[in-house]
Tab-separated table of C-alpha atoms in Angstrom:
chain	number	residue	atom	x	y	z
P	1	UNK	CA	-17.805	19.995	7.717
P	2	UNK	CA	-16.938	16.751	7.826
P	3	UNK	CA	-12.909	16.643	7.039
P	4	UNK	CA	-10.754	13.510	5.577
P	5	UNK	CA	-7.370	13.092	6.329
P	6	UNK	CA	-6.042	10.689	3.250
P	7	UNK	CA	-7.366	10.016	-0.235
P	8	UNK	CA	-6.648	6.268	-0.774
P	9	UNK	CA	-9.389	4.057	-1.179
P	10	UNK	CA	-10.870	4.327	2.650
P	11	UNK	CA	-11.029	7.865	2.342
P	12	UNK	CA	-12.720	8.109	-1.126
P	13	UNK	CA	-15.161	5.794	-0.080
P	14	UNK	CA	-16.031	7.946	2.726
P	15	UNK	CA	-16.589	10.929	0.728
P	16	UNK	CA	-18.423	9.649	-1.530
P	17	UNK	CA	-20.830	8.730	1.007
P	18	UNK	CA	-21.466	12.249	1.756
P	19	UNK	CA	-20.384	14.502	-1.281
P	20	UNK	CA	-21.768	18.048	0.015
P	21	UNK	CA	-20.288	17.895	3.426
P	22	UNK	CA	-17.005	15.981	3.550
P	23	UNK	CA	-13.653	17.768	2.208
P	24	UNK	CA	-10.529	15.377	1.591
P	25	UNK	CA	-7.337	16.431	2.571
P	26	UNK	CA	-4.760	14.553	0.701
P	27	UNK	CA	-0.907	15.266	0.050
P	28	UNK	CA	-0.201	13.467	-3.019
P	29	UNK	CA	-1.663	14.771	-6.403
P	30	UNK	CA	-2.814	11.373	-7.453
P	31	UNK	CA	-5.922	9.826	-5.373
P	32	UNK	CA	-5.985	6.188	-4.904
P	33	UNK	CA	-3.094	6.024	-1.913
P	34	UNK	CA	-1.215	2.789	-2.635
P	35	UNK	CA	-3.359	1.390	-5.482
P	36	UNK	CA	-2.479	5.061	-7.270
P	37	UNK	CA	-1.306	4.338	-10.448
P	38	UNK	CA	1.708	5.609	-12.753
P	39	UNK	CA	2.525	5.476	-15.903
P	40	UNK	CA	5.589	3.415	-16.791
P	41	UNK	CA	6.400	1.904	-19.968
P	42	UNK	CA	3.541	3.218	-21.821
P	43	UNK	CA	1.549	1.206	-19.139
P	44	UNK	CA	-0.410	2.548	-16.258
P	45	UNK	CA	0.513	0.447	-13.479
P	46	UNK	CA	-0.595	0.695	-9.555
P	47	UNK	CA	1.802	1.066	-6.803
P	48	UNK	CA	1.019	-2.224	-5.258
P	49	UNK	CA	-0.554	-5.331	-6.937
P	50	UNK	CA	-4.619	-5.519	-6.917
P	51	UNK	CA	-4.550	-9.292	-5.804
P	52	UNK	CA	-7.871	-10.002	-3.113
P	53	UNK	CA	-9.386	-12.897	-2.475
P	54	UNK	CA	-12.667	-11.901	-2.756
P	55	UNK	CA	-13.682	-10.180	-6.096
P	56	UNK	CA	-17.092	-9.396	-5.044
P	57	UNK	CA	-16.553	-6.679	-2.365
P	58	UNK	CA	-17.143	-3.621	-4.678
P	59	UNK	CA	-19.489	-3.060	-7.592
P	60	UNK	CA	-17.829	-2.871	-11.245
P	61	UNK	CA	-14.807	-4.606	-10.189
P	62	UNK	CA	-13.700	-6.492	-13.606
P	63	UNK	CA	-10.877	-9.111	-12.548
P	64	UNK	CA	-9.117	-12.366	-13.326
P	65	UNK	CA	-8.071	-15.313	-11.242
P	66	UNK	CA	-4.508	-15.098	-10.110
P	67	UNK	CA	-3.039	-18.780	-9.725
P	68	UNK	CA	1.006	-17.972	-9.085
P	69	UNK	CA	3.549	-20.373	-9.383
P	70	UNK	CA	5.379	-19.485	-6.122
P	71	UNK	CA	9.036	-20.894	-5.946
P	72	UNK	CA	10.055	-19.937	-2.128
P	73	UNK	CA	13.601	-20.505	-0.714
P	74	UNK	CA	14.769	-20.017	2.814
P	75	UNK	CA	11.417	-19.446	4.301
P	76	UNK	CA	12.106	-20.582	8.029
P	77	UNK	CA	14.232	-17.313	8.062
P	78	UNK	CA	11.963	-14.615	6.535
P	79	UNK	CA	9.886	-14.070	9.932
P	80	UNK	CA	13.231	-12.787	11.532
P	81	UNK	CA	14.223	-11.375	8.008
P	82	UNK	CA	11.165	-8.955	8.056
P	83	UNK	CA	9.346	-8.362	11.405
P	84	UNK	CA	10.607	-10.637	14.440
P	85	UNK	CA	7.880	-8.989	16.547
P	86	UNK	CA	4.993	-9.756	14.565
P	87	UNK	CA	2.803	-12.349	15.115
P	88	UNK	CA	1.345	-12.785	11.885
P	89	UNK	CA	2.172	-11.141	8.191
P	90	UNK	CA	-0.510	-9.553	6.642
P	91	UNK	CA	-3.051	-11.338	4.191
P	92	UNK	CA	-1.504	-9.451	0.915
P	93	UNK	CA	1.997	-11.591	1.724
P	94	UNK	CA	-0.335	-14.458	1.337
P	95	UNK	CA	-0.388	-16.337	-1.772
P	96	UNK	CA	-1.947	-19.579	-0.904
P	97	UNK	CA	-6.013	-20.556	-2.033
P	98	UNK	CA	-7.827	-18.643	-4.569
P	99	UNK	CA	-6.299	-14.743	-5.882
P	100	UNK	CA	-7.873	-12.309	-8.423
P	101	UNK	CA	-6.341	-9.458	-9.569
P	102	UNK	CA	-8.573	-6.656	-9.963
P	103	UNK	CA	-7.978	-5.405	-13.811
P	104	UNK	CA	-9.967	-2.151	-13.735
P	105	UNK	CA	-9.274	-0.301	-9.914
P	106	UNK	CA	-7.664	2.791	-11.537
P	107	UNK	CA	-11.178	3.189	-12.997
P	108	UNK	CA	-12.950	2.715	-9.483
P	109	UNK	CA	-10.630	5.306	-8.434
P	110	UNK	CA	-11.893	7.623	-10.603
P	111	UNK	CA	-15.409	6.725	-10.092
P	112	UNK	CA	-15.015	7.121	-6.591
P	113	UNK	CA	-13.030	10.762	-7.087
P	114	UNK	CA	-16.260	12.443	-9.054
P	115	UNK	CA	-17.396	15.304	-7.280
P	116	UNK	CA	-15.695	14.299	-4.392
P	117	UNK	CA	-14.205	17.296	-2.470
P	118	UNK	CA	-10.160	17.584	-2.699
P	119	UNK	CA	-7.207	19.348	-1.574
P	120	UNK	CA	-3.534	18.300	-1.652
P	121	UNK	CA	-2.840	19.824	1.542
P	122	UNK	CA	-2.290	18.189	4.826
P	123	UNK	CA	-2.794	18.904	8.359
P	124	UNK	CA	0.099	20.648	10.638
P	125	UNK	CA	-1.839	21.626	13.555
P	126	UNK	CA	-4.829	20.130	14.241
P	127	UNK	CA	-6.583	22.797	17.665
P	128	UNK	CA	-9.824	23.557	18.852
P	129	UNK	CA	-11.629	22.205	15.833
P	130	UNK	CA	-9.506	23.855	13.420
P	131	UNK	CA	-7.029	22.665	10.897
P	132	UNK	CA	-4.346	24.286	9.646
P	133	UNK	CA	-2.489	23.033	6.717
P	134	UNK	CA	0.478	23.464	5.425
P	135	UNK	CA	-0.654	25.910	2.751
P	136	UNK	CA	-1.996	28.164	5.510
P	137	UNK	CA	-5.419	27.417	4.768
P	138	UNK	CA	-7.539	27.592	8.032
P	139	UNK	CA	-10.420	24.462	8.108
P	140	UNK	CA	-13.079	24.478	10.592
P	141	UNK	CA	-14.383	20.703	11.462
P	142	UNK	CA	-17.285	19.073	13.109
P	143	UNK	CA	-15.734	15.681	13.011
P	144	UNK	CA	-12.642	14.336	11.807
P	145	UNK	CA	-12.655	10.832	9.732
P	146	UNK	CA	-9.005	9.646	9.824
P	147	UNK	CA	-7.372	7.163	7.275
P	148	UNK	CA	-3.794	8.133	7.320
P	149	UNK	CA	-0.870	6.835	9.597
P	150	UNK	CA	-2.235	6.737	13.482
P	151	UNK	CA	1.299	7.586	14.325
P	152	UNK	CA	1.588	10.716	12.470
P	153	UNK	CA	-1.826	12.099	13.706
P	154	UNK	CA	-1.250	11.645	16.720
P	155	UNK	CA	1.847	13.790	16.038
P	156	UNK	CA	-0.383	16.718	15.376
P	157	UNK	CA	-2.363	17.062	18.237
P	158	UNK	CA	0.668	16.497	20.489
P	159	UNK	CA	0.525	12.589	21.545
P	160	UNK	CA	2.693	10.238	21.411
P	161	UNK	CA	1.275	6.042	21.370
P	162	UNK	CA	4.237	4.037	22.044
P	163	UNK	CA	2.785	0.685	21.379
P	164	UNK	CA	2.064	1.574	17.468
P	165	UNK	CA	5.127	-0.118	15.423
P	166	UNK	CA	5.124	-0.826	11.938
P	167	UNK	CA	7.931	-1.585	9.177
P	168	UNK	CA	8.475	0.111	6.100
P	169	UNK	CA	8.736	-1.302	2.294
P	170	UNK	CA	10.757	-0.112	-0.442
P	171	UNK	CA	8.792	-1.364	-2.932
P	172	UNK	CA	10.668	-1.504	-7.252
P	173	UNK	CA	8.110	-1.714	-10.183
P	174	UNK	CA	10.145	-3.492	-12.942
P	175	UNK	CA	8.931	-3.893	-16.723
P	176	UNK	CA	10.762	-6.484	-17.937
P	177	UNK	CA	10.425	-9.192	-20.766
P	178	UNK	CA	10.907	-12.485	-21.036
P	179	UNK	CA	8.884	-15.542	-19.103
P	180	UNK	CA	10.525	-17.006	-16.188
P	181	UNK	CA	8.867	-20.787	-14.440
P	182	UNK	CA	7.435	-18.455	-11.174
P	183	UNK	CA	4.865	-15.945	-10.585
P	184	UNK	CA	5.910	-15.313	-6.917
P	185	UNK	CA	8.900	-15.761	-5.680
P	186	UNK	CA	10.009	-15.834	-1.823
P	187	UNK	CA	13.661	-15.628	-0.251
P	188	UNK	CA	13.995	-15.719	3.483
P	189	UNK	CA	18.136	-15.569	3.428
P	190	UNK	CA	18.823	-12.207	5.388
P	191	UNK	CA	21.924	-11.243	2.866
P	192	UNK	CA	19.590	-10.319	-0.178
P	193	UNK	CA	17.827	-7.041	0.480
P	194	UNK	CA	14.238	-8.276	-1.216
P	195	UNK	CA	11.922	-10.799	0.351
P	196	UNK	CA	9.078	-11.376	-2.156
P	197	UNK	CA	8.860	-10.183	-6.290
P	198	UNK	CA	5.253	-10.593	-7.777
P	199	UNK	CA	4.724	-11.007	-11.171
P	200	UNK	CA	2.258	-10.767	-14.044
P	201	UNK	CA	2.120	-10.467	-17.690
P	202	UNK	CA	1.033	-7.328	-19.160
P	203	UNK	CA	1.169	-7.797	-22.972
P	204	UNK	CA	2.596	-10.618	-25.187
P	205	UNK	CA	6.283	-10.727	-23.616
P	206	UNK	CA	6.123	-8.066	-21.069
P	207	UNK	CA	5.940	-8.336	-17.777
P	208	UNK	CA	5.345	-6.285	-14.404
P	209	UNK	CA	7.367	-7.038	-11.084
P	210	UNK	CA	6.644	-6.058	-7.791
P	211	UNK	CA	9.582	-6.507	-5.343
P	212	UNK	CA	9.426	-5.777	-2.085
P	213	UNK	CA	12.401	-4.828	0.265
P	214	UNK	CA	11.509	-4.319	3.919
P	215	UNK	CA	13.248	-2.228	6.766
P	216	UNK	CA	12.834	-0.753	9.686
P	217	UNK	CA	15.864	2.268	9.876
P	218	UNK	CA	17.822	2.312	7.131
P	219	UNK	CA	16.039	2.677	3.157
P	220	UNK	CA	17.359	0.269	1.144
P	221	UNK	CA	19.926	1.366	-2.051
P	222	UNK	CA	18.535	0.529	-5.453
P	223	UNK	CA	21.678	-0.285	-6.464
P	224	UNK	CA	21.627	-3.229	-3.772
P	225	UNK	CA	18.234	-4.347	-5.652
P	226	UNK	CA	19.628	-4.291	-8.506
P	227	UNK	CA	22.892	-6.159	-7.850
P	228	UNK	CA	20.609	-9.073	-5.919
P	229	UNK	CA	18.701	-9.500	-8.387
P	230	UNK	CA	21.655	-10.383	-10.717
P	231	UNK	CA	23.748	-12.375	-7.707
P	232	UNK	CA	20.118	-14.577	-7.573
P	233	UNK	CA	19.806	-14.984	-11.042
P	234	UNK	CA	16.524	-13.514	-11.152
P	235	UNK	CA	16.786	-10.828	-13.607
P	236	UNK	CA	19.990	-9.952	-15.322
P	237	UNK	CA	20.115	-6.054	-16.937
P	238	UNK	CA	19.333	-6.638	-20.299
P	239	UNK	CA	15.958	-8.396	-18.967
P	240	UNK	CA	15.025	-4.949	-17.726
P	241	UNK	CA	12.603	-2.198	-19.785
P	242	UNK	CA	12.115	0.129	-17.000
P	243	UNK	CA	11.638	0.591	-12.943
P	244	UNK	CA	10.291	2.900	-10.363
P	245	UNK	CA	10.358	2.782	-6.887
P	246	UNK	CA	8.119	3.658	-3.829
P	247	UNK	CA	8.333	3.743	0.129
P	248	UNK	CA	5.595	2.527	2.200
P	249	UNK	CA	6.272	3.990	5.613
P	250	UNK	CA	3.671	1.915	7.590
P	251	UNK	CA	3.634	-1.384	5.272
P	252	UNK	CA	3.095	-3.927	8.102
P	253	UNK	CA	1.374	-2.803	11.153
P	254	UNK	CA	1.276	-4.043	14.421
P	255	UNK	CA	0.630	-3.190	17.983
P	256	UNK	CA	-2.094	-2.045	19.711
P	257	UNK	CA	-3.421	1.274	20.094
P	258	UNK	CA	-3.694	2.646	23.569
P	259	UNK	CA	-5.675	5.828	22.858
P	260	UNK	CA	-8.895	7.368	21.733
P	261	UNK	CA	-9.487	10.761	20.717
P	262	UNK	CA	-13.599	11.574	20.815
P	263	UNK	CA	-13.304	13.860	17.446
P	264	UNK	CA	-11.566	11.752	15.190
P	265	UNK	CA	-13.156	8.553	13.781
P	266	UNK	CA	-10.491	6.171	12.576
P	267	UNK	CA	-10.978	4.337	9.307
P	268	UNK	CA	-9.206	1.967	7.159
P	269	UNK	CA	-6.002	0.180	7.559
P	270	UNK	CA	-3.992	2.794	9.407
P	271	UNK	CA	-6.387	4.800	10.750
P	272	UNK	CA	-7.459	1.605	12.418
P	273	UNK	CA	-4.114	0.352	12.984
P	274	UNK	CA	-4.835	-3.222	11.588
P	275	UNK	CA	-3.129	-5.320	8.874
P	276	UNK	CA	-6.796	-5.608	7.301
P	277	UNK	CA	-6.869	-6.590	3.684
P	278	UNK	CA	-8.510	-4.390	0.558
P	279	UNK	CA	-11.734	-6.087	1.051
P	280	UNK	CA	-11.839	-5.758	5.017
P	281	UNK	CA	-11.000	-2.422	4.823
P	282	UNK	CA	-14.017	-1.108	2.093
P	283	UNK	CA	-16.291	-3.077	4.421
P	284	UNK	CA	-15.254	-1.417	7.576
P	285	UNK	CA	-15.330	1.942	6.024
P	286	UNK	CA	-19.078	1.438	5.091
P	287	UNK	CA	-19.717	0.939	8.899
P	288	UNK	CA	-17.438	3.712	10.068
């Protein structure tokens, strides 16, 4: 048996390579991992915004070109704002040359789901090519295919990789209405909590807004959000429909990984460690 640790897009794609002898173990209910979606406002809406650069790197896709009007302030300051260490920010905080947003992934997700073996369970001890979850279920493997966080696996089967870091997002969905002159917009000054809010119009006067706040110890307050985005004149209450929010523990990824394990395969953007983007990643997977 061929086990999968994570059912975002990486592992989906792997299983439904080989239906009758891989078994997804995923700890959410929804499939999909960060392009999951929820309903909010009567709308379905995913986690994170489908924008790629390449529309052509999975069959069915149905899209639009994305051409934001990005109004950035500060910018000199957001390296140091959100990862000092890094050397470079990963392609999806990119908004520069050609963007589509992918209008139809909820339906690849369930494409890619169909007879596609799944438990939400996940692993607390992996031994001796056994897995036990944390249902108690017992899981025999012949090889492991890994697309959740290399940190926390390595957790399991007792090793630690110091030179894996990563920082976290706390990521608010807004519905709100009303048209504003941006699309994107940037802010590199360390006293407000967000750095980037994408936007895009869902129907007549409504919009969806992606901001994203990112730490490294301490979760940002919503009410901190909230209270920037009024002291920046970005969105004032009565703009406001409805929110969510989400945490993304290993948003941006860097460091180098320092050790192999011969029975897991790692996959897809954690699993390989790498601040890959959508299309990288579905193209590694079908090699991996």
């Amino acid at each position: 048996m061929n086990i999968i640790l994570g059912g975002g897009i990486s592992g989906l794609l792997l299983a439904s390579l080989n239906k009758e002898e891989s078994l997804i173990l995923e700890l959410q209910h929804e499939v999909g991992g960060l392009f999951a979606t929820e309903e909010i406002s009567g709308t379905n809406i995913s986690i994170i915004p489908p924008i790629v650069s390449n529309p052509n790197f999975m069959e069915g896709l149905k899209y639009h070109e994305y051409n934001p009007r990005i109004i950035s302030e500060k910018s000199k300051y957001l390296e140091d704002k959100i990862c000092k260490e890094c050397e470079t920010f990963p392609l999806w905080l990119d908004f520069t040359g050609r963007k589509f947003w992918i209008d139809n992934f909820s339906e690849i997700i369930s494409n890619l789901s169909k007879g596609v073996k799944i438990i939400n369970e996940y692993p607390i001890i992996i031994k001796d090519k056994k897995i036990i979850t944390n249902k108690g279920r017992s899981v025999i493997f012949d090889k492991i295919h890994n697309t959740i966080s290399r940190k926390e696996l390595f957790k399991l089967v007792g090793y630690n990789d110091p030179s894996l870091k990563s920082v976290s997002a706390f990521i608010t969905i807004l519905i709100t209405k009303g048209e504003k002159e941006w699309d994107v917009y940037i802010n590199g000054d360390t006293g407000i909590v967000f750095s980037h809010i994408i936007r895009k119009n869902i129907e007549s006067d409504i919009f969806v807004n992606y901001i994203y706040s990112f730490f490294t110890s301490r979760l940002p307050d919503i009410k901190k959000v909230f209270s920037d985005l009024k002291r920046t004149h970005i969105f004032s209450r009565d703009e406001i429909l409805a929110y969510r929010s989400h945490v993304i523990k290993d948003a941006i990824l860097y460091g180098t990984p320092s050790i192999e394990l011969d029975f897991i395969k790692n996959c897809g953007r954690l699993g390989l460690w790498k601040n890959i983007s959508l299309e990288e990643a579905v193209d590694l997977v079908r090699k991996c």
